[in-house]
Amino acid sequence: MVGTQLNWDQYAAAWARLHGGFDPRAAAPVVRAWLRFAYHLGYVLGRLRVTPTAVTVAGVLLCLCVPLFAVRPVDGPLIGALFVLVAAVADSVDGAVAVATNRTTRLGYVYDSLADRLGEAAWLVAFWLVGAPGALVAAAGGLSWLHEYVRARAVAAGMREIGAVTVGERPTRVCVALVGLLLAGLTGLIAPDLAAGTITMATAVWVLLAGFGLGQLLSAVRRALLAAG
């Protein structure tokens, strides 16, 4: 029933159905702890009548703040990293609110995916503003978009499972954005010119992980769809 609060076990089962059968209770300790934290926060927000869409919109607005603050002299990238962290929490919690209160919808899934892409675009704009080369930033964004596109098309083609958890998944991109801006901010405090070099290295790491992850995903999709006939 819509609006009914789910306990942790019910939530985990519902979450697994929405994520290709991957049970969060069987995840690595850090991942399990993060998902359980999101569940508890989502449960509280659900009790407060906060809607999943409201949390999604808040997450996008937080992401748009990243490039706005990243260009500030001296501490800009550090503030940008803080906004990435809070936006990442919002990104986990919007789905948790929907699942915990049994209010998941197909339209909400589309909105959430769109919000993720807009958020990542904002982070990469911040990378560019801090000093990363435009071509490298474009490559990072293109490979990440292609990763999500391939998975979506594979599901539409009949792949029923998640296929593969690659090194280029969204949590990895969140970590690269967070750590990249944080290190750029710290090195910028030592010497302003170091920030651009640091964020360029972070962008290169994003590109490498996204490219390798795309290869992993394509291989898994090929196996899955060939096995499905």
Coordinates of C-alpha atoms in Angstrom, one line a residue:
M1 CA 0.0 0.0 0.0
V2 CA 1.3 3.4 -0.9
G3 CA 2.7 5.3 2.0
T4 CA 3.2 2.3 4.3
Q5 CA 6.5 2.4 6.2
L6 CA 8.7 -0.6 5.6
N7 CA 11.1 -2.1 8.1
W8 CA 14.8 -2.8 7.2
D9 CA 14.2 -6.3 5.9
Q10 CA 11.2 -5.3 3.9
Y11 CA 13.1 -2.3 2.6
A12 CA 16.1 -4.4 1.6
A13 CA 13.9 -6.8 -0.3
A14 CA 12.2 -4.0 -2.1
W15 CA 15.5 -2.2 -2.8
A16 CA 16.9 -5.5 -4.3
R17 CA 13.9 -5.8 -6.7
L18 CA 14.7 -2.3 -8.0
H19 CA 18.4 -3.0 -8.4
G20 CA 18.6 -6.2 -10.4
G21 CA 18.2 -8.5 -7.4
F22 CA 21.3 -7.2 -5.6
D23 CA 20.5 -7.6 -1.9
P24 CA 22.0 -4.7 0.2
R25 CA 22.1 -7.0 3.2
A26 CA 24.8 -9.1 1.4
A27 CA 26.8 -6.1 0.3
A28 CA 30.3 -5.1 1.6
P29 CA 30.2 -3.7 5.2
V30 CA 30.8 -0.1 4.0
V31 CA 28.2 -0.3 1.3
R32 CA 25.7 -2.0 3.7
A33 CA 26.3 0.7 6.3
W34 CA 25.8 3.5 3.8
L35 CA 22.5 2.0 2.5
R36 CA 21.3 1.4 6.0
F37 CA 22.1 5.0 6.9
A38 CA 20.1 6.1 3.8
Y39 CA 17.2 3.9 4.9
H40 CA 17.0 5.4 8.4
L41 CA 17.2 8.9 7.1
G42 CA 14.7 8.1 4.4
Y43 CA 12.4 6.6 7.0
V44 CA 12.6 9.8 9.1
L45 CA 11.9 12.0 6.2
G46 CA 9.0 9.8 5.1
R47 CA 7.5 10.2 8.6
L48 CA 7.8 14.0 8.2
R49 CA 5.9 13.8 4.9
V50 CA 8.9 14.8 2.8
T51 CA 8.4 13.5 -0.8
P52 CA 11.1 11.7 -2.8
T53 CA 10.7 14.3 -5.5
A54 CA 11.5 17.1 -3.1
V55 CA 14.7 15.4 -2.0
T56 CA 15.6 14.8 -5.7
V57 CA 15.1 18.5 -6.5
A58 CA 17.2 19.5 -3.4
G59 CA 20.0 17.2 -4.6
V60 CA 20.1 18.8 -8.0
L61 CA 20.2 22.3 -6.5
L62 CA 23.1 21.2 -4.3
C63 CA 24.9 19.9 -7.3
L64 CA 24.4 23.2 -9.2
C65 CA 26.0 25.0 -6.3
V66 CA 29.3 23.0 -6.9
P67 CA 30.5 25.0 -9.9
L68 CA 29.1 28.2 -8.5
F69 CA 31.3 27.9 -5.3
A70 CA 34.2 26.1 -6.9
V71 CA 35.4 29.2 -8.7
R72 CA 35.8 31.1 -5.4
P73 CA 39.5 32.0 -4.8
V74 CA 41.4 29.9 -2.2
D75 CA 38.6 27.8 -0.7
G76 CA 36.3 27.3 -3.6
P77 CA 37.1 23.7 -4.4
L78 CA 36.8 22.8 -0.7
I79 CA 33.3 24.3 -0.6
G80 CA 32.5 22.5 -3.8
A81 CA 33.6 19.2 -2.3
L82 CA 31.3 19.8 0.6
F83 CA 28.3 20.3 -1.7
V84 CA 29.2 17.1 -3.6
L85 CA 29.1 15.2 -0.3
V86 CA 25.7 16.6 0.7
A87 CA 24.3 16.1 -2.8
A88 CA 25.5 12.4 -2.7
V89 CA 23.6 12.0 0.6
A90 CA 20.5 13.5 -1.0
D91 CA 20.9 11.2 -4.0
S92 CA 20.8 8.1 -1.8
V93 CA 18.0 9.4 0.4
D94 CA 15.5 10.3 -2.3
G95 CA 15.3 6.6 -3.4
A96 CA 15.3 5.5 0.3
V97 CA 12.3 7.8 1.0
A98 CA 10.5 6.3 -2.0
V99 CA 11.3 2.7 -1.0
A100 CA 10.9 3.0 2.7
T101 CA 7.4 4.6 2.3
N102 CA 6.5 2.3 -0.6
R103 CA 6.1 5.2 -3.0
T104 CA 8.3 4.1 -5.8
T105 CA 7.1 5.0 -9.3
R106 CA 8.4 4.6 -12.8
L107 CA 8.3 8.4 -13.3
G108 CA 10.3 8.9 -10.1
Y109 CA 12.9 6.5 -11.4
V110 CA 13.2 8.6 -14.6
Y111 CA 13.5 11.8 -12.6
D112 CA 16.2 10.3 -10.4
S113 CA 18.2 9.2 -13.4
L114 CA 17.9 12.6 -15.0
A115 CA 18.9 14.3 -11.7
D116 CA 22.0 12.1 -11.5
R117 CA 23.1 13.1 -15.0
L118 CA 22.5 16.8 -14.3
G119 CA 24.4 16.5 -11.1
E120 CA 27.5 14.9 -12.7
A121 CA 27.4 17.5 -15.5
A122 CA 27.6 20.2 -12.8
W123 CA 30.5 18.5 -11.1
L124 CA 32.4 18.3 -14.4
V125 CA 31.7 21.9 -15.1
A126 CA 33.3 22.6 -11.7
F127 CA 36.3 20.5 -12.7
W128 CA 36.7 22.6 -15.9
L129 CA 36.3 25.9 -14.0
V130 CA 39.0 24.9 -11.5
G131 CA 41.4 24.1 -14.4
A132 CA 40.8 20.7 -16.0
P133 CA 41.2 20.7 -19.9
G134 CA 37.8 20.9 -21.6
A135 CA 38.5 17.9 -23.9
L136 CA 39.3 15.7 -20.9
V137 CA 36.2 16.9 -19.0
A138 CA 34.0 16.2 -22.1
A139 CA 35.5 12.7 -22.4
A140 CA 34.7 12.0 -18.7
G141 CA 31.1 13.1 -19.2
G142 CA 30.7 11.2 -22.4
L143 CA 32.0 7.9 -21.1
S144 CA 29.9 8.1 -18.0
W145 CA 26.8 9.0 -20.0
L146 CA 27.6 6.1 -22.3
H147 CA 27.9 3.7 -19.4
E148 CA 24.4 4.6 -18.2
Y149 CA 23.0 4.5 -21.7
V150 CA 24.3 1.0 -22.4
R151 CA 22.8 -0.3 -19.2
A152 CA 19.5 1.2 -19.9
R153 CA 19.4 -0.1 -23.5
A154 CA 20.5 -3.6 -22.2
V155 CA 17.6 -3.7 -19.8
A156 CA 15.2 -2.6 -22.6
A157 CA 16.7 -5.4 -24.7
G158 CA 15.8 -8.0 -22.1
M159 CA 18.7 -8.1 -19.6
R160 CA 16.9 -8.7 -16.3
E161 CA 19.8 -8.6 -13.9
I162 CA 22.2 -5.8 -13.0
G163 CA 24.8 -7.4 -15.4
A164 CA 27.9 -6.2 -13.6
V165 CA 29.0 -3.8 -10.9
T166 CA 31.8 -2.0 -12.7
V167 CA 34.6 0.3 -11.5
G168 CA 32.8 3.1 -13.4
E169 CA 29.5 3.1 -11.4
R170 CA 28.0 6.3 -10.0
P171 CA 29.4 5.8 -6.5
T172 CA 32.9 5.8 -8.0
R173 CA 32.1 9.0 -9.8
V174 CA 30.9 10.6 -6.6
C175 CA 34.2 9.6 -4.9
V176 CA 36.3 11.0 -7.7
A177 CA 34.4 14.3 -7.7
L178 CA 34.6 14.6 -3.9
V179 CA 38.2 13.6 -3.5
G180 CA 39.3 15.5 -6.6
L181 CA 37.8 18.8 -5.5
L182 CA 39.0 18.2 -1.9
L183 CA 42.6 17.6 -3.0
A184 CA 42.4 20.5 -5.5
G185 CA 41.3 22.8 -2.7
L186 CA 44.1 21.6 -0.3
T187 CA 46.8 21.9 -2.9
G188 CA 45.5 25.3 -3.9
L189 CA 46.0 26.5 -0.4
I190 CA 49.7 25.6 -0.8
A191 CA 50.0 27.2 -4.2
P192 CA 47.1 28.4 -6.3
D193 CA 48.6 27.0 -9.5
L194 CA 48.6 23.4 -8.1
A195 CA 44.8 23.3 -8.1
A196 CA 44.5 23.1 -11.8
G197 CA 47.0 20.2 -12.1
T198 CA 45.3 18.3 -9.3
I199 CA 41.9 18.6 -10.8
T200 CA 43.3 17.6 -14.2
M201 CA 44.7 14.4 -12.6
A202 CA 41.3 13.7 -10.9
T203 CA 39.6 14.1 -14.3
A204 CA 42.0 11.7 -15.9
V205 CA 41.2 9.2 -13.2
W206 CA 37.5 9.7 -13.9
V207 CA 38.1 9.0 -17.6
L208 CA 40.2 5.9 -17.0
L209 CA 37.7 4.4 -14.5
A210 CA 34.8 5.3 -16.8
G211 CA 36.4 3.7 -19.8
F212 CA 37.4 0.5 -18.0
G213 CA 34.0 0.3 -16.4
L214 CA 32.3 0.7 -19.8
G215 CA 34.4 -2.2 -21.1
Q216 CA 33.3 -4.4 -18.1
L217 CA 29.7 -3.5 -18.7
L218 CA 29.7 -4.2 -22.4
S219 CA 31.3 -7.6 -21.7
A220 CA 28.7 -8.5 -19.1
V221 CA 25.8 -7.3 -21.3
R222 CA 27.1 -9.4 -24.2
R223 CA 27.2 -12.5 -22.0
A224 CA 23.8 -11.8 -20.5
L225 CA 22.0 -11.2 -23.7
L226 CA 23.6 -14.1 -25.5
A227 CA 22.6 -16.4 -22.6
A228 CA 19.0 -15.1 -22.8
G229 CA 18.9 -16.0 -26.5

